[in-house]
Amino acid sequence: MAAPVMNKSEKSQKIQTITLGKSLNLGLRAAMEADPKVIIMGEDVGKLGGVFRITDGLQKDFGEQRVLDTPLAESGIIGTAVGLAIRGFRPVCEIQFDGFIFPAFDQIVSQVAKLRFRSQGKINLPMVIRVPFGGGIGAVEHHSESPESYFAHTAGLKVVSCANPVDAYWMIQQAIQCDDPVLFFEPKRRYYEKAELDFDAKPEPLFTSRVLRRGTHATIATYGPMVKTCLESAAAAAEEGKELEVIDLRALSPMDLTPVYESVRRTGHLVVVSEAPSEASLSSEIAARVQQECFYSLEAPVLRVTGFDTPYPPSKLEEEFLPSLDRVLDAVDRSLGW
């Protein structure tokens, strides 16, 4: 029997071109519709809809008991969420900006990360901590940090980062369904970039990486806001006859490095790209593990393109701080020329 023909209006409902920010909004909405125990909480997430409008309209539709405007107290937000999670709720906390997470650091690493271990598995903490992170928006101090390594280093926490609208929609729902606490890092300067989202598609598992572009000359491993930069770098390299394989890690703890190993065994070259500073970082971990697993396949040392080991600079200088297309391609050239 021939498949039914889908008319234009039906197709437009199933596939939409939307921004990353809107896809997060729709993902949160879907999670709240599916489970009445999902609660959203944070500074200005209700009536305002969040400073980036990620939670826009949710309080209006689900009420003030499920979308809570909290005091300006990150430690209090996380501590309250711990109590709610113990009682069977699935709180989703918004940390308004990356640099504001540090007042809640003790709660996250001393309580959230350890309660399951401390209770010998009797207590689960199904909670999500949403963190807009990274630079590129011309913001003031404490608004452009990349603190993901602190949390990936901490046993008991899961850490993920979306990079496009499709992943944002599915990954936020998967993170909310997870019975472990999840740090969900959102690349804030990519909030307004668009892609086609198929609402009927089957999503990838949450804690997996994905090859976004195939290549044979060198491998690039990256995540979050740098995914777009690396894809643009690969497109530019292709004009010079160099085919770069780009892998979006997506999960930062636990990391799925199997696709990276497989790629490096074919290309012999790896460049790791991240906004975060290089010292004692996720890029350090990736470099160490790849050199351990793929030593005899490497034709050059693993190179890293990262932010500098300094405090994040004033906005007028941030373009010099952030990894750029030119810096990525320079690292590729150095690797291939080894």
Short mmCIF file of C-alpha atoms in Angstrom, two decimals, residues 114-236:
data_model
loop_
_atom_site.label_atom_id
_atom_site.label_comp_id
_atom_site.label_asym_id
_atom_site.label_seq_id
_atom_site.Cartn_x
_atom_site.Cartn_y
_atom_site.Cartn_z
CA LYS A 114 26.69 13.15 46.89
CA LEU A 115 23.22 12.36 48.24
CA ARG A 116 22.79 9.13 46.27
CA PHE A 117 26.21 7.89 47.40
CA ARG A 118 25.63 9.08 50.95
CA SER A 119 22.27 7.29 51.14
CA GLN A 120 23.65 4.10 49.56
CA GLY A 121 21.30 4.51 46.60
CA LYS A 122 18.12 5.11 48.62
CA ILE A 123 17.80 8.73 47.43
CA ASN A 124 17.66 9.83 43.81
CA LEU A 125 17.92 13.48 42.82
CA PRO A 126 16.17 13.84 39.45
CA MET A 127 16.93 17.52 38.94
CA VAL A 128 18.28 19.67 36.11
CA ILE A 129 20.37 22.80 36.54
CA ARG A 130 20.19 24.92 33.37
CA VAL A 131 23.22 27.15 32.81
CA PRO A 132 23.50 29.65 29.91
CA PHE A 133 27.27 29.67 29.39
CA GLY A 134 30.07 31.08 27.29
CA GLY A 135 30.86 34.45 25.78
CA GLY A 136 30.19 36.30 22.57
CA ILE A 137 27.32 38.52 23.73
CA GLY A 138 29.26 41.60 24.83
CA ALA A 139 28.34 41.19 28.50
CA VAL A 140 29.91 42.47 31.69
CA GLU A 141 31.90 40.49 34.26
CA HIS A 142 30.40 37.18 35.52
CA HIS A 143 28.18 36.82 32.43
CA SER A 144 30.50 34.95 30.03
CA GLU A 145 32.09 32.14 32.01
CA SER A 146 32.69 28.51 30.98
CA PRO A 147 32.61 26.63 34.31
CA GLU A 148 31.75 23.18 32.95
CA SER A 149 35.05 21.54 33.97
CA TYR A 150 34.34 22.09 37.67
CA PHE A 151 31.20 19.97 37.43
CA ALA A 152 32.46 17.36 34.97
CA HIS A 153 35.24 16.75 37.53
CA THR A 154 32.68 16.07 40.28
CA ALA A 155 31.54 12.48 40.75
CA GLY A 156 27.75 12.16 41.02
CA LEU A 157 26.89 14.80 38.44
CA LYS A 158 25.98 14.38 34.79
CA VAL A 159 27.01 17.24 32.48
CA VAL A 160 25.72 17.87 28.95
CA SER A 161 25.72 20.73 26.45
CA CYS A 162 23.47 21.25 23.45
CA ALA A 163 24.75 23.06 20.34
CA ASN A 164 21.75 23.36 18.01
CA PRO A 165 17.94 23.59 18.15
CA VAL A 166 17.38 19.89 17.43
CA ASP A 167 19.57 18.71 20.30
CA ALA A 168 18.23 21.43 22.59
CA TYR A 169 14.64 20.23 22.17
CA TRP A 170 15.35 16.57 22.81
CA MET A 171 18.23 16.80 25.28
CA ILE A 172 16.39 19.02 27.77
CA GLN A 173 13.55 16.49 27.91
CA GLN A 174 15.96 13.58 28.30
CA ALA A 175 17.84 15.42 31.05
CA ILE A 176 14.58 16.01 32.95
CA GLN A 177 13.70 12.31 32.63
CA CYS A 178 17.10 11.27 34.01
CA ASP A 179 17.11 10.09 37.64
CA ASP A 180 20.54 11.64 38.24
CA PRO A 181 21.24 15.37 38.65
CA VAL A 182 22.16 16.93 35.30
CA LEU A 183 24.04 20.17 34.64
CA PHE A 184 22.63 21.40 31.32
CA PHE A 185 24.90 23.96 29.66
CA GLU A 186 23.28 26.13 26.98
CA PRO A 187 25.44 28.19 24.56
CA LYS A 188 23.80 31.57 25.07
CA ARG A 189 25.23 33.21 21.97
CA ARG A 190 23.57 30.49 19.87
CA TYR A 191 20.06 31.02 21.32
CA TYR A 192 18.84 32.82 18.20
CA GLU A 193 20.27 30.53 15.54
CA LYS A 194 17.75 28.44 13.63
CA ALA A 195 17.41 24.90 12.31
CA GLU A 196 14.67 22.56 11.15
CA LEU A 197 13.22 20.45 13.96
CA ASP A 198 11.24 17.30 13.21
CA PHE A 199 8.99 16.67 16.21
CA ASP A 200 8.41 13.07 15.12
CA ALA A 201 12.10 12.18 14.80
CA LYS A 202 13.76 9.70 17.15
CA PRO A 203 16.35 11.49 19.28
CA GLU A 204 19.88 10.29 19.91
CA PRO A 205 20.57 8.89 23.41
CA LEU A 206 21.49 11.69 25.82
CA PHE A 207 25.02 10.70 26.79
CA THR A 208 26.45 10.20 23.31
CA SER A 209 28.62 12.23 20.96
CA ARG A 210 27.88 12.62 17.27
CA VAL A 211 29.86 13.04 14.06
CA LEU A 212 28.46 16.14 12.34
CA ARG A 213 30.79 16.21 9.34
CA ARG A 214 32.90 13.44 7.85
CA GLY A 215 36.52 14.02 6.93
CA THR A 216 39.78 12.23 6.30
CA HIS A 217 42.60 14.68 7.02
CA ALA A 218 42.06 15.65 10.67
CA THR A 219 39.53 15.32 13.50
CA ILE A 220 38.04 18.20 15.46
CA ALA A 221 36.35 17.44 18.80
CA THR A 222 34.26 20.21 20.33
CA TYR A 223 30.99 21.05 22.10
CA GLY A 224 28.54 23.84 22.88
CA PRO A 225 29.13 27.27 21.32
CA MET A 226 32.25 26.13 19.45
CA VAL A 227 30.38 23.57 17.32
CA LYS A 228 29.28 26.20 14.82
CA THR A 229 32.78 27.73 14.72
CA CYS A 230 34.29 24.32 13.99
CA LEU A 231 31.77 23.53 11.24
CA GLU A 232 32.56 26.88 9.64
CA SER A 233 36.27 26.06 9.93
CA ALA A 234 35.73 22.70 8.25
CA ALA A 235 33.85 24.37 5.41
CA ALA A 236 36.70 26.85 4.93
#
